[in-house]
Amino acid sequence: MTNLDALYQEVLLDHYRKPRNKGVLAEATADAQGRNPLCGDEVNVAVAMDGDRVTAVKFTGQGCSISQASASVMTQLVAGKSATEIEALYARFHSLVTGTQPLADGEGKQLGAMAAFAGVSKYPARVKCATMSWHTLRKAMGTE
Ligand code: ZN
């Protein structure tokens, strides 16, 4: 394990143990459920939308560390963003975890906690764990 892998592992565990934006969103305007039966992961993503902008987002759920850490990181990344900005974030996340576009030199800082999921590309069976919350968010927003 390289130092970078160890750092990213720590980011994932931190979000798993202390999930951000976990709970019920009182002002939610839409929500959706996601399931990953292969791993037993479940998530509910609730959003408050103002036009096409996500003004607030929270999740509830249970499952493996990757699935729950992904939901936690996602809520931090998308809050306050427009549907177009969120689609761009989702596209980068998807290409990162599937390995179609690995992390570039120096890109880690720009991507923030999202970069911690780069290692998922080495475990194809876990890609669904990582993307479940994003699919569920897009379902709630009506963009999937
Ligand atoms: Zn999982």
Short mmCIF file of N, CA and C and ligand atoms in Angstrom, two decimals:
data_model
loop_
_atom_site.label_atom_id
_atom_site.label_comp_id
_atom_site.label_asym_id
_atom_site.label_seq_id
_atom_site.Cartn_x
_atom_site.Cartn_y
_atom_site.Cartn_z
N MET A 1 0.85 -1.20 0.00
CA MET A 1 0.00 0.00 0.00
C MET A 1 0.88 1.25 0.00
N THR A 2 0.65 2.15 -0.92
CA THR A 2 1.42 3.38 -0.94
C THR A 2 0.88 4.35 0.10
N ASN A 3 1.62 5.42 0.36
CA ASN A 3 1.15 6.43 1.31
C ASN A 3 -0.17 7.03 0.87
N LEU A 4 -0.30 7.23 -0.45
CA LEU A 4 -1.52 7.83 -0.98
C LEU A 4 -2.71 6.91 -0.75
N ASP A 5 -2.51 5.61 -1.01
CA ASP A 5 -3.58 4.64 -0.76
C ASP A 5 -4.00 4.66 0.71
N ALA A 6 -3.02 4.72 1.59
CA ALA A 6 -3.30 4.72 3.03
C ALA A 6 -4.09 5.97 3.41
N LEU A 7 -3.73 7.09 2.81
CA LEU A 7 -4.43 8.35 3.10
C LEU A 7 -5.89 8.24 2.64
N TYR A 8 -6.07 7.72 1.43
CA TYR A 8 -7.43 7.61 0.90
C TYR A 8 -8.26 6.62 1.70
N GLN A 9 -7.61 5.54 2.15
CA GLN A 9 -8.29 4.56 3.01
C GLN A 9 -8.81 5.24 4.27
N GLU A 10 -8.00 6.16 4.79
CA GLU A 10 -8.38 6.87 6.01
C GLU A 10 -9.57 7.80 5.76
N VAL A 11 -9.57 8.45 4.60
CA VAL A 11 -10.68 9.34 4.24
C VAL A 11 -11.98 8.54 4.18
N LEU A 12 -11.93 7.36 3.54
CA LEU A 12 -13.12 6.51 3.42
C LEU A 12 -13.62 6.09 4.80
N LEU A 13 -12.71 5.63 5.64
CA LEU A 13 -13.11 5.16 6.97
C LEU A 13 -13.68 6.30 7.80
N ASP A 14 -13.11 7.48 7.65
CA ASP A 14 -13.59 8.64 8.40
C ASP A 14 -15.04 8.96 8.01
N HIS A 15 -15.32 8.92 6.70
CA HIS A 15 -16.69 9.21 6.25
C HIS A 15 -17.64 8.08 6.63
N TYR A 16 -17.13 6.85 6.68
CA TYR A 16 -17.96 5.71 7.07
C TYR A 16 -18.32 5.81 8.56
N ARG A 17 -17.33 6.14 9.38
CA ARG A 17 -17.56 6.18 10.82
C ARG A 17 -18.31 7.43 11.25
N LYS A 18 -18.04 8.55 10.55
CA LYS A 18 -18.70 9.81 10.90
C LYS A 18 -19.36 10.39 9.65
N PRO A 19 -20.44 9.74 9.18
CA PRO A 19 -21.05 10.19 7.92
C PRO A 19 -21.56 11.63 8.01
N ARG A 20 -21.31 12.38 6.95
CA ARG A 20 -21.78 13.76 6.88
C ARG A 20 -23.18 13.77 6.24
N ASN A 21 -24.00 14.65 6.72
CA ASN A 21 -25.35 14.83 6.14
C ASN A 21 -26.17 13.55 6.17
N LYS A 22 -26.02 12.77 7.22
CA LYS A 22 -26.84 11.57 7.36
C LYS A 22 -28.03 11.91 8.26
N GLY A 23 -29.23 11.56 7.81
CA GLY A 23 -30.43 11.84 8.59
C GLY A 23 -31.57 12.22 7.67
N VAL A 24 -32.66 12.65 8.28
CA VAL A 24 -33.86 13.00 7.52
C VAL A 24 -33.80 14.47 7.15
N LEU A 25 -34.10 14.77 5.89
CA LEU A 25 -34.09 16.15 5.42
C LEU A 25 -35.52 16.70 5.50
N ALA A 26 -35.77 17.54 6.50
CA ALA A 26 -37.13 18.01 6.75
C ALA A 26 -37.71 18.75 5.55
N GLU A 27 -36.86 19.52 4.85
CA GLU A 27 -37.36 20.36 3.76
C GLU A 27 -37.27 19.67 2.39
N ALA A 28 -37.13 18.34 2.39
CA ALA A 28 -36.96 17.60 1.13
C ALA A 28 -38.11 17.85 0.16
N THR A 29 -37.77 18.01 -1.12
CA THR A 29 -38.79 18.14 -2.17
C THR A 29 -38.87 16.86 -2.99
N ALA A 30 -37.89 15.98 -2.86
CA ALA A 30 -37.90 14.70 -3.59
C ALA A 30 -36.94 13.75 -2.91
N ASP A 31 -37.18 12.45 -3.12
CA ASP A 31 -36.22 11.47 -2.63
C ASP A 31 -36.28 10.21 -3.47
N ALA A 32 -35.32 9.33 -3.28
CA ALA A 32 -35.29 8.08 -4.04
C ALA A 32 -34.54 7.04 -3.22
N GLN A 33 -34.82 5.78 -3.54
CA GLN A 33 -34.15 4.67 -2.85
C GLN A 33 -33.20 3.99 -3.83
N GLY A 34 -32.07 3.54 -3.28
CA GLY A 34 -31.14 2.76 -4.07
C GLY A 34 -30.77 1.49 -3.33
N ARG A 35 -30.60 0.40 -4.07
CA ARG A 35 -30.20 -0.86 -3.45
C ARG A 35 -29.13 -1.52 -4.30
N ASN A 36 -28.22 -2.17 -3.63
CA ASN A 36 -27.20 -2.95 -4.30
C ASN A 36 -27.24 -4.34 -3.69
N PRO A 37 -28.12 -5.21 -4.24
CA PRO A 37 -28.36 -6.52 -3.62
C PRO A 37 -27.10 -7.38 -3.55
N LEU A 38 -26.16 -7.17 -4.46
CA LEU A 38 -24.93 -7.97 -4.48
C LEU A 38 -24.16 -7.84 -3.17
N CYS A 39 -24.29 -6.66 -2.56
CA CYS A 39 -23.49 -6.37 -1.36
C CYS A 39 -24.38 -6.12 -0.15
N GLY A 40 -25.70 -5.94 -0.38
CA GLY A 40 -26.59 -5.64 0.73
C GLY A 40 -26.64 -4.18 1.10
N ASP A 41 -26.18 -3.30 0.19
CA ASP A 41 -26.17 -1.86 0.48
C ASP A 41 -27.54 -1.26 0.17
N GLU A 42 -27.95 -0.32 1.02
CA GLU A 42 -29.20 0.41 0.80
C GLU A 42 -28.96 1.87 1.12
N VAL A 43 -29.64 2.73 0.34
CA VAL A 43 -29.52 4.15 0.62
C VAL A 43 -30.80 4.86 0.21
N ASN A 44 -31.16 5.88 0.98
CA ASN A 44 -32.23 6.78 0.59
C ASN A 44 -31.60 8.16 0.52
N VAL A 45 -31.77 8.83 -0.63
CA VAL A 45 -31.23 10.17 -0.80
C VAL A 45 -32.39 11.15 -0.94
N ALA A 46 -32.41 12.15 -0.08
CA ALA A 46 -33.45 13.17 -0.11
C ALA A 46 -32.82 14.51 -0.49
N VAL A 47 -33.48 15.22 -1.40
CA VAL A 47 -32.96 16.51 -1.84
C VAL A 47 -34.01 17.60 -1.68
N ALA A 48 -33.54 18.81 -1.49
CA ALA A 48 -34.38 20.00 -1.60
C ALA A 48 -33.90 20.72 -2.84
N MET A 49 -34.79 20.91 -3.81
CA MET A 49 -34.41 21.53 -5.08
C MET A 49 -35.02 22.93 -5.17
N ASP A 50 -34.23 23.85 -5.75
CA ASP A 50 -34.74 25.17 -6.10
C ASP A 50 -34.46 25.32 -7.58
N GLY A 51 -35.47 25.11 -8.41
CA GLY A 51 -35.24 25.02 -9.84
C GLY A 51 -34.44 23.78 -10.11
N ASP A 52 -33.26 23.92 -10.76
CA ASP A 52 -32.45 22.73 -11.01
C ASP A 52 -31.26 22.68 -10.05
N ARG A 53 -31.32 23.48 -8.99
CA ARG A 53 -30.22 23.50 -8.03
C ARG A 53 -30.58 22.72 -6.77
N VAL A 54 -29.62 21.90 -6.31
CA VAL A 54 -29.81 21.16 -5.05
C VAL A 54 -29.39 22.09 -3.91
N THR A 55 -30.37 22.54 -3.13
CA THR A 55 -30.04 23.46 -2.05
C THR A 55 -29.67 22.71 -0.77
N ALA A 56 -30.17 21.49 -0.62
CA ALA A 56 -29.81 20.67 0.54
C ALA A 56 -29.98 19.21 0.18
N VAL A 57 -29.18 18.36 0.81
CA VAL A 57 -29.25 16.93 0.53
C VAL A 57 -28.83 16.15 1.77
N LYS A 58 -29.57 15.08 2.05
CA LYS A 58 -29.22 14.19 3.17
C LYS A 58 -29.49 12.76 2.75
N PHE A 59 -28.85 11.84 3.44
CA PHE A 59 -29.09 10.43 3.12
C PHE A 59 -29.27 9.62 4.40
N THR A 60 -29.94 8.49 4.24
CA THR A 60 -29.97 7.47 5.28
C THR A 60 -29.63 6.16 4.59
N GLY A 61 -29.19 5.18 5.35
CA GLY A 61 -28.90 3.91 4.71
C GLY A 61 -27.98 3.07 5.55
N GLN A 62 -27.66 1.92 4.98
CA GLN A 62 -26.74 1.00 5.64
C GLN A 62 -26.06 0.16 4.57
N GLY A 63 -24.92 -0.37 4.93
CA GLY A 63 -24.20 -1.19 3.97
C GLY A 63 -22.71 -1.10 4.21
N CYS A 64 -21.95 -1.49 3.19
CA CYS A 64 -20.50 -1.55 3.34
C CYS A 64 -19.90 -0.16 3.45
N SER A 65 -18.64 -0.12 3.85
CA SER A 65 -17.98 1.17 4.07
C SER A 65 -17.90 2.00 2.80
N ILE A 66 -17.68 1.35 1.65
CA ILE A 66 -17.57 2.12 0.41
C ILE A 66 -18.90 2.78 0.07
N SER A 67 -20.00 2.03 0.21
CA SER A 67 -21.31 2.58 -0.15
C SER A 67 -21.69 3.75 0.75
N GLN A 68 -21.44 3.62 2.04
CA GLN A 68 -21.86 4.66 2.96
C GLN A 68 -20.91 5.86 2.93
N ALA A 69 -19.63 5.61 2.76
CA ALA A 69 -18.68 6.71 2.63
C ALA A 69 -18.94 7.48 1.34
N SER A 70 -19.32 6.75 0.28
CA SER A 70 -19.62 7.40 -1.00
C SER A 70 -20.81 8.34 -0.85
N ALA A 71 -21.85 7.89 -0.15
CA ALA A 71 -23.03 8.74 0.05
C ALA A 71 -22.66 9.99 0.84
N SER A 72 -21.84 9.81 1.86
CA SER A 72 -21.42 10.92 2.71
C SER A 72 -20.63 11.96 1.90
N VAL A 73 -19.64 11.48 1.14
CA VAL A 73 -18.81 12.38 0.33
C VAL A 73 -19.68 13.07 -0.74
N MET A 74 -20.56 12.31 -1.34
CA MET A 74 -21.42 12.87 -2.39
C MET A 74 -22.25 14.05 -1.88
N THR A 75 -22.84 13.89 -0.68
CA THR A 75 -23.69 14.97 -0.18
C THR A 75 -22.87 16.25 0.00
N GLN A 76 -21.61 16.10 0.39
CA GLN A 76 -20.77 17.29 0.55
C GLN A 76 -20.43 17.92 -0.79
N LEU A 77 -20.26 17.07 -1.81
CA LEU A 77 -19.85 17.59 -3.12
C LEU A 77 -20.99 18.29 -3.85
N VAL A 78 -22.22 17.80 -3.69
CA VAL A 78 -23.30 18.29 -4.56
C VAL A 78 -24.15 19.40 -3.93
N ALA A 79 -24.04 19.60 -2.62
CA ALA A 79 -24.88 20.62 -1.98
C ALA A 79 -24.62 21.99 -2.61
N GLY A 80 -25.69 22.66 -3.02
CA GLY A 80 -25.58 23.99 -3.60
C GLY A 80 -25.30 24.01 -5.09
N LYS A 81 -25.12 22.81 -5.69
CA LYS A 81 -24.75 22.74 -7.11
C LYS A 81 -25.98 22.60 -8.01
N SER A 82 -25.82 23.02 -9.26
CA SER A 82 -26.88 22.87 -10.26
C SER A 82 -26.83 21.47 -10.85
N ALA A 83 -27.91 21.10 -11.52
CA ALA A 83 -27.98 19.77 -12.14
C ALA A 83 -26.82 19.58 -13.12
N THR A 84 -26.45 20.61 -13.87
CA THR A 84 -25.36 20.50 -14.83
C THR A 84 -24.03 20.25 -14.13
N GLU A 85 -23.80 20.98 -13.04
CA GLU A 85 -22.56 20.79 -12.27
C GLU A 85 -22.51 19.39 -11.66
N ILE A 86 -23.66 18.92 -11.20
CA ILE A 86 -23.73 17.60 -10.58
C ILE A 86 -23.48 16.51 -11.63
N GLU A 87 -23.99 16.68 -12.83
CA GLU A 87 -23.74 15.70 -13.90
C GLU A 87 -22.25 15.61 -14.20
N ALA A 88 -21.56 16.75 -14.17
CA ALA A 88 -20.12 16.76 -14.43
C ALA A 88 -19.37 16.04 -13.30
N LEU A 89 -19.79 16.28 -12.06
CA LEU A 89 -19.17 15.59 -10.92
C LEU A 89 -19.41 14.09 -11.02
N TYR A 90 -20.63 13.72 -11.35
CA TYR A 90 -20.98 12.29 -11.47
C TYR A 90 -20.15 11.64 -12.58
N ALA A 91 -20.01 12.31 -13.70
CA ALA A 91 -19.25 11.76 -14.82
C ALA A 91 -17.80 11.50 -14.41
N ARG A 92 -17.22 12.46 -13.67
CA ARG A 92 -15.82 12.29 -13.24
C ARG A 92 -15.71 11.17 -12.20
N PHE A 93 -16.68 11.11 -11.28
CA PHE A 93 -16.67 10.06 -10.27
C PHE A 93 -16.77 8.69 -10.95
N HIS A 94 -17.67 8.59 -11.91
CA HIS A 94 -17.91 7.31 -12.59
C HIS A 94 -16.65 6.86 -13.34
N SER A 95 -16.01 7.79 -14.05
CA SER A 95 -14.81 7.42 -14.81
C SER A 95 -13.65 7.08 -13.87
N LEU A 96 -13.67 7.67 -12.69
CA LEU A 96 -12.63 7.40 -11.69
C LEU A 96 -12.78 5.99 -11.12
N VAL A 97 -14.00 5.63 -10.70
CA VAL A 97 -14.17 4.33 -10.03
C VAL A 97 -14.20 3.16 -11.02
N THR A 98 -14.55 3.44 -12.29
CA THR A 98 -14.51 2.36 -13.27
C THR A 98 -13.12 2.25 -13.90
N GLY A 99 -12.27 3.24 -13.66
CA GLY A 99 -10.91 3.19 -14.18
C GLY A 99 -10.77 3.64 -15.61
N THR A 100 -11.87 4.15 -16.22
CA THR A 100 -11.76 4.61 -17.61
C THR A 100 -10.95 5.90 -17.69
N GLN A 101 -10.91 6.67 -16.57
CA GLN A 101 -10.05 7.86 -16.52
C GLN A 101 -9.43 7.94 -15.14
N PRO A 102 -8.24 7.32 -14.99
CA PRO A 102 -7.59 7.31 -13.66
C PRO A 102 -7.25 8.72 -13.18
N LEU A 103 -6.96 8.79 -11.91
CA LEU A 103 -6.59 10.06 -11.29
C LEU A 103 -5.33 10.62 -11.97
N ALA A 104 -5.39 11.86 -12.43
CA ALA A 104 -4.23 12.48 -13.04
C ALA A 104 -3.32 13.07 -11.96
N ASP A 105 -2.06 13.28 -12.31
CA ASP A 105 -1.12 13.90 -11.38
C ASP A 105 -1.66 15.25 -10.93
N GLY A 106 -1.71 15.46 -9.65
CA GLY A 106 -2.14 16.76 -9.14
C GLY A 106 -3.64 16.96 -9.12
N GLU A 107 -4.40 15.98 -9.60
CA GLU A 107 -5.85 16.15 -9.66
C GLU A 107 -6.50 15.89 -8.30
N GLY A 108 -5.78 15.17 -7.43
CA GLY A 108 -6.33 14.81 -6.14
C GLY A 108 -6.85 15.99 -5.34
N LYS A 109 -6.07 17.08 -5.35
CA LYS A 109 -6.47 18.27 -4.58
C LYS A 109 -7.76 18.85 -5.10
N GLN A 110 -7.86 18.89 -6.41
CA GLN A 110 -9.03 19.48 -7.06
C GLN A 110 -10.29 18.66 -6.77
N LEU A 111 -10.14 17.35 -6.75
CA LEU A 111 -11.31 16.48 -6.55
C LEU A 111 -11.68 16.33 -5.09
N GLY A 112 -10.78 16.67 -4.18
CA GLY A 112 -11.07 16.53 -2.76
C GLY A 112 -11.31 15.09 -2.39
N ALA A 113 -12.31 14.86 -1.51
CA ALA A 113 -12.56 13.52 -0.99
C ALA A 113 -12.97 12.55 -2.09
N MET A 114 -13.46 13.06 -3.21
CA MET A 114 -13.83 12.16 -4.32
C MET A 114 -12.64 11.31 -4.76
N ALA A 115 -11.45 11.89 -4.69
CA ALA A 115 -10.23 11.20 -5.13
C ALA A 115 -9.98 9.93 -4.33
N ALA A 116 -10.53 9.88 -3.12
CA ALA A 116 -10.31 8.71 -2.26
C ALA A 116 -10.92 7.45 -2.85
N PHE A 117 -11.80 7.61 -3.84
CA PHE A 117 -12.46 6.44 -4.43
C PHE A 117 -11.73 5.89 -5.66
N ALA A 118 -10.59 6.50 -6.00
CA ALA A 118 -9.84 6.05 -7.18
C ALA A 118 -9.48 4.58 -7.08
N GLY A 119 -9.19 4.11 -5.85
CA GLY A 119 -8.76 2.73 -5.66
C GLY A 119 -9.85 1.70 -5.95
N VAL A 120 -11.11 2.16 -5.98
CA VAL A 120 -12.22 1.23 -6.24
C VAL A 120 -12.07 0.58 -7.62
N SER A 121 -11.42 1.29 -8.54
CA SER A 121 -11.28 0.76 -9.90
C SER A 121 -10.52 -0.56 -9.94
N LYS A 122 -9.77 -0.85 -8.86
CA LYS A 122 -9.05 -2.13 -8.80
C LYS A 122 -9.96 -3.27 -8.37
N TYR A 123 -11.18 -2.94 -7.94
CA TYR A 123 -12.13 -3.95 -7.45
C TYR A 123 -13.47 -3.79 -8.17
N PRO A 124 -13.56 -4.34 -9.39
CA PRO A 124 -14.77 -4.10 -10.21
C PRO A 124 -16.07 -4.45 -9.48
N ALA A 125 -16.03 -5.44 -8.57
CA ALA A 125 -17.26 -5.83 -7.87
C ALA A 125 -17.74 -4.73 -6.93
N ARG A 126 -16.86 -3.78 -6.59
CA ARG A 126 -17.23 -2.72 -5.65
C ARG A 126 -17.69 -1.45 -6.33
N VAL A 127 -17.63 -1.42 -7.66
CA VAL A 127 -18.02 -0.20 -8.37
C VAL A 127 -19.47 0.17 -8.06
N LYS A 128 -20.33 -0.85 -8.01
CA LYS A 128 -21.75 -0.59 -7.71
C LYS A 128 -21.92 0.00 -6.30
N CYS A 129 -21.09 -0.45 -5.36
CA CYS A 129 -21.15 0.10 -4.00
C CYS A 129 -20.88 1.61 -4.05
N ALA A 130 -19.89 1.99 -4.85
CA ALA A 130 -19.46 3.39 -4.91
C ALA A 130 -20.45 4.27 -5.67
N THR A 131 -21.08 3.70 -6.71
CA THR A 131 -21.94 4.55 -7.57
C THR A 131 -23.40 4.56 -7.12
N MET A 132 -23.79 3.65 -6.23
CA MET A 132 -25.20 3.55 -5.83
C MET A 132 -25.79 4.88 -5.37
N SER A 133 -25.08 5.58 -4.51
CA SER A 133 -25.65 6.83 -3.98
C SER A 133 -25.81 7.88 -5.07
N TRP A 134 -24.89 7.89 -6.04
CA TRP A 134 -24.97 8.86 -7.15
C TRP A 134 -26.17 8.54 -8.04
N HIS A 135 -26.36 7.25 -8.34
CA HIS A 135 -27.54 6.87 -9.13
C HIS A 135 -28.82 7.29 -8.41
N THR A 136 -28.82 7.09 -7.09
CA THR A 136 -30.00 7.38 -6.30
C THR A 136 -30.26 8.89 -6.26
N LEU A 137 -29.19 9.65 -6.12
CA LEU A 137 -29.33 11.11 -6.18
C LEU A 137 -29.94 11.55 -7.51
N ARG A 138 -29.43 10.99 -8.61
CA ARG A 138 -29.91 11.39 -9.93
C ARG A 138 -31.37 10.96 -10.13
N LYS A 139 -31.74 9.83 -9.52
CA LYS A 139 -33.15 9.41 -9.56
C LYS A 139 -34.02 10.44 -8.83
N ALA A 140 -33.57 10.86 -7.64
CA ALA A 140 -34.33 11.83 -6.86
C ALA A 140 -34.46 13.15 -7.62
N MET A 141 -33.40 13.53 -8.36
CA MET A 141 -33.41 14.79 -9.10
C MET A 141 -34.17 14.68 -10.42
N GLY A 142 -34.47 13.45 -10.82
CA GLY A 142 -35.16 13.26 -12.10
C GLY A 142 -34.23 13.34 -13.29
N THR A 143 -32.91 13.18 -13.08
CA THR A 143 -31.95 13.23 -14.19
C THR A 143 -31.51 11.84 -14.59
N GLU A 144 -32.05 10.80 -13.94
CA GLU A 144 -31.72 9.42 -14.35
C GLU A 144 -33.00 8.64 -14.60
ZN ZN B 1 -21.13 -2.50 -0.89
#
